[in-house]
C-alpha positions as protocol buffer text, in pm:
chain_id: "A"
residue {
  index: 1
  type: MET
  ca { x: 2809 y: 2223 z: 538 }
}
residue {
  index: 2
  type: GLU
  ca { x: 2439 y: 2307 z: 530 }
}
residue {
  index: 3
  type: LYS
  ca { x: 2420 y: 2650 z: 365 }
}
residue {
  index: 4
  type: ALA
  ca { x: 2669 y: 2898 z: 220 }
}
residue {
  index: 5
  type: LYS
  ca { x: 2754 y: 3089 z: 536 }
}
residue {
  index: 6
  type: PRO
  ca { x: 3023 y: 3355 z: 576 }
}
residue {
  index: 7
  type: PRO
  ca { x: 3361 y: 3256 z: 726 }
}
residue {
  index: 8
  type: ALA
  ca { x: 3275 y: 3464 z: 1033 }
}
residue {
  index: 9
  type: GLY
  ca { x: 3094 y: 3262 z: 1297 }
}
residue {
  index: 10
  type: THR
  ca { x: 3116 y: 2931 z: 1112 }
}
residue {
  index: 11
  type: GLU
  ca { x: 3302 y: 2756 z: 1393 }
}
residue {
  index: 12
  type: GLN
  ca { x: 3062 y: 2894 z: 1653 }
}
residue {
  index: 13
  type: ASP
  ca { x: 2763 y: 2771 z: 1453 }
}
residue {
  index: 14
  type: LEU
  ca { x: 2918 y: 2426 z: 1414 }
}
residue {
  index: 15
  type: ILE
  ca { x: 3000 y: 2409 z: 1784 }
}
residue {
  index: 16
  type: LYS
  ca { x: 2648 y: 2515 z: 1878 }
}
residue {
  index: 17
  type: GLU
  ca { x: 2497 y: 2256 z: 1645 }
}
residue {
  index: 18
  type: LEU
  ca { x: 2731 y: 1986 z: 1777 }
}
residue {
  index: 19
  type: GLU
  ca { x: 2649 y: 2074 z: 2136 }
}
residue {
  index: 20
  type: LYS
  ca { x: 2277 y: 2063 z: 2058 }
}
residue {
  index: 21
  type: ALA
  ca { x: 2312 y: 1727 z: 1884 }
}
residue {
  index: 22
  type: ILE
  ca { x: 2513 y: 1588 z: 2175 }
}
residue {
  index: 23
  type: LYS
  ca { x: 2256 y: 1715 z: 2426 }
}
residue {
  index: 24
  type: ILE
  ca { x: 1973 y: 1561 z: 2223 }
}
residue {
  index: 25
  type: THR
  ca { x: 2162 y: 1233 z: 2182 }
}
residue {
  index: 26
  type: ARG
  ca { x: 2258 y: 1216 z: 2549 }
}
């Protein structure tokens, strides 16, 4: 979504970013 990252670890990165965004929002 942001940069061309390899298929390995994409879900983990997205989850980490989502968790961070949720923590910042909450």
